[in-house]
Coordinates of C-alpha atoms and ligand atoms in Angstrom, one line a residue:
X1 CA 0.1 0.1 0.0
X2 CA 1.4 3.4 -0.8
X3 CA 2.5 5.4 2.0
X4 CA 1.2 8.7 0.4
X5 CA -2.0 9.6 2.5
X6 CA -5.1 10.2 0.3
X7 CA -7.7 13.0 1.1
X8 CA -11.0 13.3 -0.9
X9 CA -12.4 16.9 -1.3
X10 CA -15.9 17.3 -2.6
X11 CA -16.8 20.6 -4.4
X12 CA -13.3 21.2 -5.1
X13 CA -13.7 23.0 -8.2
X14 CA -13.7 26.4 -6.5
X15 CA -14.4 28.3 -3.4
X16 CA -13.7 26.5 0.1
X17 CA -13.2 23.3 -1.6
X18 CA -10.3 24.4 -3.9
X19 CA -8.7 26.1 -1.1
X20 CA -9.0 23.1 1.3
X21 CA -7.3 21.1 -1.6
X22 CA -4.4 23.5 -1.5
X23 CA -4.0 23.2 2.2
X24 CA -4.3 19.4 2.4
X25 CA -1.7 19.3 -0.7
X26 CA 0.4 21.5 1.3
X27 CA 0.2 19.0 4.3
X28 CA 1.5 16.1 2.2
X29 CA -1.9 14.4 1.1
X30 CA -2.7 13.4 -2.5
X31 CA -5.9 15.1 -3.0
X32 CA -8.7 13.5 -5.1
X33 CA -10.8 16.5 -6.5
X34 CA -14.4 15.8 -6.9
X35 CA -16.9 18.3 -8.4
X36 CA -19.9 18.2 -10.8
X37 CA -17.9 20.7 -12.8
X38 CA -15.3 18.4 -14.3
X39 CA -13.1 21.3 -15.8
X40 CA -13.0 22.9 -12.6
X41 CA -12.1 19.8 -10.7
X42 CA -9.2 19.1 -13.2
X43 CA -8.1 22.7 -12.8
X44 CA -7.8 22.4 -8.9
X45 CA -6.2 18.8 -9.3
X46 CA -3.6 20.2 -11.8
X47 CA -3.1 23.2 -9.2
X48 CA -2.4 20.8 -6.2
X49 CA -0.9 18.0 -8.3
X50 CA -3.7 15.6 -7.1
X51 CA -6.2 13.5 -9.1
X52 CA -9.3 14.7 -10.7
X53 CA -12.4 12.6 -10.3
X54 CA -14.5 12.4 -13.4
X55 CA -17.4 14.8 -13.2
X56 CA -20.1 13.7 -10.6
X57 CA -22.9 14.7 -8.7
X58 CA -22.0 14.0 -5.1
X59 CA -25.4 12.3 -4.7
X60 CA -24.6 9.7 -7.4
X61 CA -24.1 6.7 -5.1
X62 CA -23.1 4.3 -7.9
X63 CA -20.4 7.1 -9.2
X64 CA -19.0 7.5 -5.6
X65 CA -18.9 3.8 -4.9
X66 CA -16.9 3.3 -8.0
X67 CA -14.4 6.4 -7.2
X68 CA -13.6 4.9 -3.8
X69 CA -13.2 1.3 -5.1
X70 CA -10.5 2.5 -7.3
X71 CA -8.6 3.9 -4.2
X72 CA -6.0 1.8 -2.3
X73 CA -6.6 4.0 0.8
X74 CA -8.4 7.0 2.1
X75 CA -7.2 8.9 5.0
X76 CA -9.3 12.0 4.8
X77 CA -12.8 13.0 3.3
X78 CA -13.8 16.7 3.3
X79 CA -17.6 16.7 2.2
X80 CA -17.4 20.4 1.1
X81 CA -20.0 20.4 -1.7
X82 CA -23.1 22.5 -0.8
X83 CA -25.8 24.6 -2.4
X84 CA -28.3 27.2 -1.0
X85 CA -31.2 29.0 -2.2
X86 CA -32.8 32.4 -1.4
X87 CA -36.3 31.9 -0.7
X88 CA -38.8 32.5 2.2
X89 CA -40.1 29.3 3.7
X90 CA -43.7 30.1 2.2
X91 CA -42.0 30.4 -1.2
X92 CA -39.7 27.5 -1.1
X93 CA -40.8 24.5 -3.6
X94 CA -40.6 21.2 -2.1
X95 CA -38.6 20.1 -5.1
X96 CA -36.0 22.7 -4.2
X97 CA -35.9 21.9 -0.4
X98 CA -35.5 18.2 -1.5
X99 CA -32.5 19.2 -3.7
X100 CA -30.7 21.3 -1.0
X101 CA -31.2 18.6 1.7
X102 CA -30.1 15.8 -0.8
X103 CA -26.9 17.8 -1.5
X104 CA -26.2 19.1 1.9
X105 CA -27.0 16.3 4.2
X106 CA -27.9 13.0 2.1
X107 CA -24.5 13.2 0.1
X108 CA -22.3 13.4 3.2
X109 CA -24.1 10.2 4.3
X110 CA -23.5 8.4 1.0
X111 CA -19.8 9.4 1.2
X112 CA -19.5 8.4 4.7
X113 CA -20.9 4.8 3.9
X114 CA -18.4 4.7 0.9
X115 CA -15.1 5.8 2.7
X116 CA -15.5 4.6 6.2
X117 CA -14.7 0.8 5.5
X118 CA -11.4 1.7 3.5
X119 CA -10.5 4.1 6.3
X120 CA -11.0 1.5 9.0
X121 CA -9.0 -1.1 6.9
X122 CA -6.0 1.3 7.3
X123 CA -6.6 2.2 11.1
X124 CA -8.9 5.1 10.9
X125 CA -9.2 8.6 9.1
X126 CA -10.7 11.9 9.4
X127 CA -14.0 13.2 8.0
X128 CA -14.8 16.9 8.1
X129 CA -18.3 18.3 7.0
X130 CA -19.3 21.8 6.1
X131 CA -22.2 23.3 8.4
X132 CA -22.8 27.0 8.4
X133 CA -23.6 29.8 10.9
X134 CA -27.0 29.8 9.4
X135 CA -27.6 26.8 11.5
X136 CA -26.8 28.7 14.8
X137 CA -28.7 32.1 14.0
X138 CA -31.3 31.7 11.3
X139 CA -31.4 34.3 8.6
X140 CA -34.9 34.8 7.1
X141 CA -35.3 34.1 3.3
X142 CA -32.8 31.2 3.1
X143 CA -35.3 28.3 2.5
X144 CA -34.4 25.0 3.9
X145 CA -30.7 25.8 4.0
X146 CA -30.3 26.4 7.8
X147 CA -32.3 23.1 8.6
X148 CA -29.8 21.4 6.2
X149 CA -26.9 22.8 7.9
X150 CA -28.5 21.8 11.3
X151 CA -28.8 18.4 10.1
X152 CA -25.1 18.4 9.1
X153 CA -24.4 19.0 12.7
X154 CA -26.4 16.0 14.0
X155 CA -25.0 14.0 11.2
X156 CA -21.5 14.9 12.3
X157 CA -22.1 13.8 16.0
X158 CA -24.0 10.8 15.2
X159 CA -21.2 9.5 12.7
X160 CA -18.7 10.6 15.3
X161 CA -20.2 8.0 17.7
X162 CA -20.8 5.2 15.3
X163 CA -17.2 5.5 13.6
X164 CA -15.3 6.4 16.7
X165 CA -14.5 2.8 17.5
X166 CA -13.2 2.2 14.0
X167 CA -10.7 5.0 14.5
X168 CA -12.5 7.6 12.4
X169 CA -12.9 10.9 13.6
X170 CA -15.8 13.1 12.3
X171 CA -16.0 16.9 12.8
X172 CA -17.4 20.0 11.1
X173 CA -16.3 23.5 10.4
X174 CA -19.1 26.0 10.6
X175 CA -18.1 29.0 8.2
X176 CA -19.6 32.4 8.7
X177 CA -19.8 34.9 5.6
X178 CA -17.0 33.9 3.3
X179 CA -16.0 35.3 0.2
X180 CA -16.1 32.4 -2.8
X181 CA -17.4 32.3 -6.2
X182 CA -20.6 31.0 -4.6
X183 CA -21.2 34.0 -2.6
X184 CA -19.9 36.6 -5.2
X185 CA -22.1 39.8 -5.6
X186 CA -23.2 39.5 -2.1
X187 CA -19.9 40.0 -0.2
X188 CA -18.9 42.4 2.7
X189 CA -16.4 45.1 2.9
X190 CA -18.9 48.0 2.6
X191 CA -22.0 48.9 4.2
X192 CA -24.1 48.6 1.0
X193 CA -23.5 45.0 0.6
X194 CA -26.2 42.5 1.6
X195 CA -24.4 41.7 5.0
X196 CA -21.9 44.3 6.0
X197 CA -18.8 43.7 7.7
X198 CA -19.8 45.7 10.7
X199 CA -22.1 42.9 11.8
X200 CA -18.8 40.8 12.1
X201 CA -16.4 41.3 15.1
X202 CA -13.4 41.0 13.2
X203 CA -14.8 43.5 10.9
X204 CA -14.5 41.6 7.5
X205 CA -15.8 38.6 5.6
X206 CA -13.7 35.6 5.8
X207 CA -11.6 34.3 3.2
X208 CA -11.6 30.6 1.8
X209 CA -8.4 29.9 3.4
X210 CA -9.7 31.0 6.8
X211 CA -11.8 27.9 6.4
X212 CA -9.4 25.6 4.8
X213 CA -6.9 26.1 7.7
X214 CA -9.3 25.0 10.3
X215 CA -10.2 22.0 8.1
X216 CA -6.4 21.0 7.7
X217 CA -6.1 21.3 11.5
X218 CA -9.2 18.6 11.7
X219 CA -7.4 16.5 9.3
X220 CA -4.0 16.6 11.1
X221 CA -2.7 14.6 14.1
X222 CA -2.6 17.8 15.9
X223 CA -6.5 17.2 16.5
X224 CA -6.4 13.4 17.1
X225 CA -8.6 13.5 20.5
X226 CA -11.1 15.8 18.6
X227 CA -14.5 14.3 17.5
X228 CA -18.0 15.1 17.0
X229 CA -17.3 18.9 17.3
X230 CA -18.0 21.8 15.2
X231 CA -15.3 24.7 14.7
X232 CA -16.9 28.0 14.1
X233 CA -14.8 30.1 11.7
X234 CA -17.1 33.2 11.5
X235 CA -14.9 36.1 12.6
X236 CA -17.4 36.4 15.7
X237 CA -20.4 36.7 13.9
X238 CA -22.5 34.4 15.9
X239 CA -21.3 35.6 19.2
X240 CA -22.5 39.1 18.4
X241 CA -25.9 38.0 18.6
X242 CA -27.9 41.1 19.1
X243 CA -26.0 43.2 16.5
X244 CA -26.2 40.3 14.1
X245 CA -30.0 39.8 14.7
X246 CA -30.7 43.3 14.4
X247 CA -28.8 43.5 11.2
X248 CA -30.4 40.6 9.7
X249 CA -33.9 42.3 10.5
X250 CA -33.0 45.4 8.8
X251 CA -31.2 44.2 5.7
X252 CA -33.0 44.1 2.6
X253 CA -32.5 41.1 0.5
Ligands
LIG301 N1 -19.2 30.9 1.4 C1 -19.9 31.0 2.4 O1 -20.0 32.1 3.0 C2 -20.2 29.7 3.3 C3 -20.7 30.0 4.8 C4 -21.3 28.7 5.3 C5 -21.1 27.6 4.6 N2 -20.4 27.3 3.6 C6 -20.4 26.0 3.1 O2 -19.2 25.8 2.4 C7 -19.4 24.8 1.3 C8 -18.4 25.5 0.2 O3 -19.0 26.8 0.0 P1 -18.6 27.7 -1.3 O4 -18.9 29.0 -0.9 O5 -17.1 27.4 -1.6 O6 -19.5 27.3 -2.5 P2 -19.2 27.4 -4.1 O7 -20.5 27.4 -4.5 O8 -18.3 28.5 -4.3 O9 -18.6 26.1 -4.4 C9 -19.3 24.8 -4.3 C10 -18.8 23.8 -5.3 O10 -19.4 22.7 -5.1 C11 -19.8 22.0 -6.3 N3 -20.9 21.4 -6.2 C12 -22.2 21.9 -5.9 N4 -23.2 21.0 -5.8 C13 -22.6 20.1 -6.3 C14 -23.1 18.5 -6.5 N5 -24.3 18.2 -6.4 N6 -22.3 17.6 -6.8 C15 -20.9 17.9 -7.0 N7 -20.3 19.1 -7.0 C16 -21.2 20.1 -6.5 C17 -19.8 23.2 -7.2 O11 -19.9 22.8 -8.7 C18 -18.7 24.1 -6.7 O12 -17.7 24.0 -7.3 C19 -20.9 24.6 1.3 O13 -21.2 23.5 1.9 C20 -21.5 25.9 1.8 O14 -22.7 25.5 2.4 C21 -20.2 28.2 2.8

């Protein structure tokens, strides 16, 4: 078996997933880059000297199984791919809610089922999920997204309990407002933006690298006794509850 540790990153084509691939490659992992945008996955793989998976939907159980079957080992899984839609609950179509829940909650389960046996064969590993501050301080007009990210926390805790005896740690990172391709056009830095930087204790939106470094820590031996936890990486957004909520209530969508 190869000595080189393997990390799978989903949603690796851009944003937090691409930056996570960079950090994990720096830490010595061979990174398998997964995205529904195959060209973007290939670009990240080239950037980090990793492996591009064929374009796939993270919910495609057969494609996930085929990918994992081709790996000799798997030490790390970062289930990062996620989607969100801006609708009030009353205007959220059930089909859209199902879509968000299946990408954000069911897909991480599919990946856990696929990689856990392979990780266990080699003594264990680390799985990291992406939750969101939306699970902690709900913003109106974000459809089923907050519920999906709250679900991610419960999934993380349950997986930590069930996989712990296999030597597999399962944690989550909870980003605040992070500038990525996915949030382009809504980013902070000025008070005219949808959510101004003044609502954030550290006074700025986060960068993808801020999240990637926390993920890197959870994938490293430095976190070997941490499981079932969420690390909130939000610049203090959710501890300033009053300001945050006041801001959210007065913000125009
Ligand atoms: N950016 C933020 O402010 C923020 C805040 C909280 C949580 N998050 C979470 O962090 C994660 C990454 O966010 P981001 O801003 O980098 O997103 P992004 O939209 O910039 O990138 C997401 C990537 O995932 C891929 N993807 C989406 N659905 C997929 C699917 N079904 N199958 C395969 N690939 C798929 C996309 O092609 C894209 O490359 C998400 O889970 C998101 O919910 C982000």
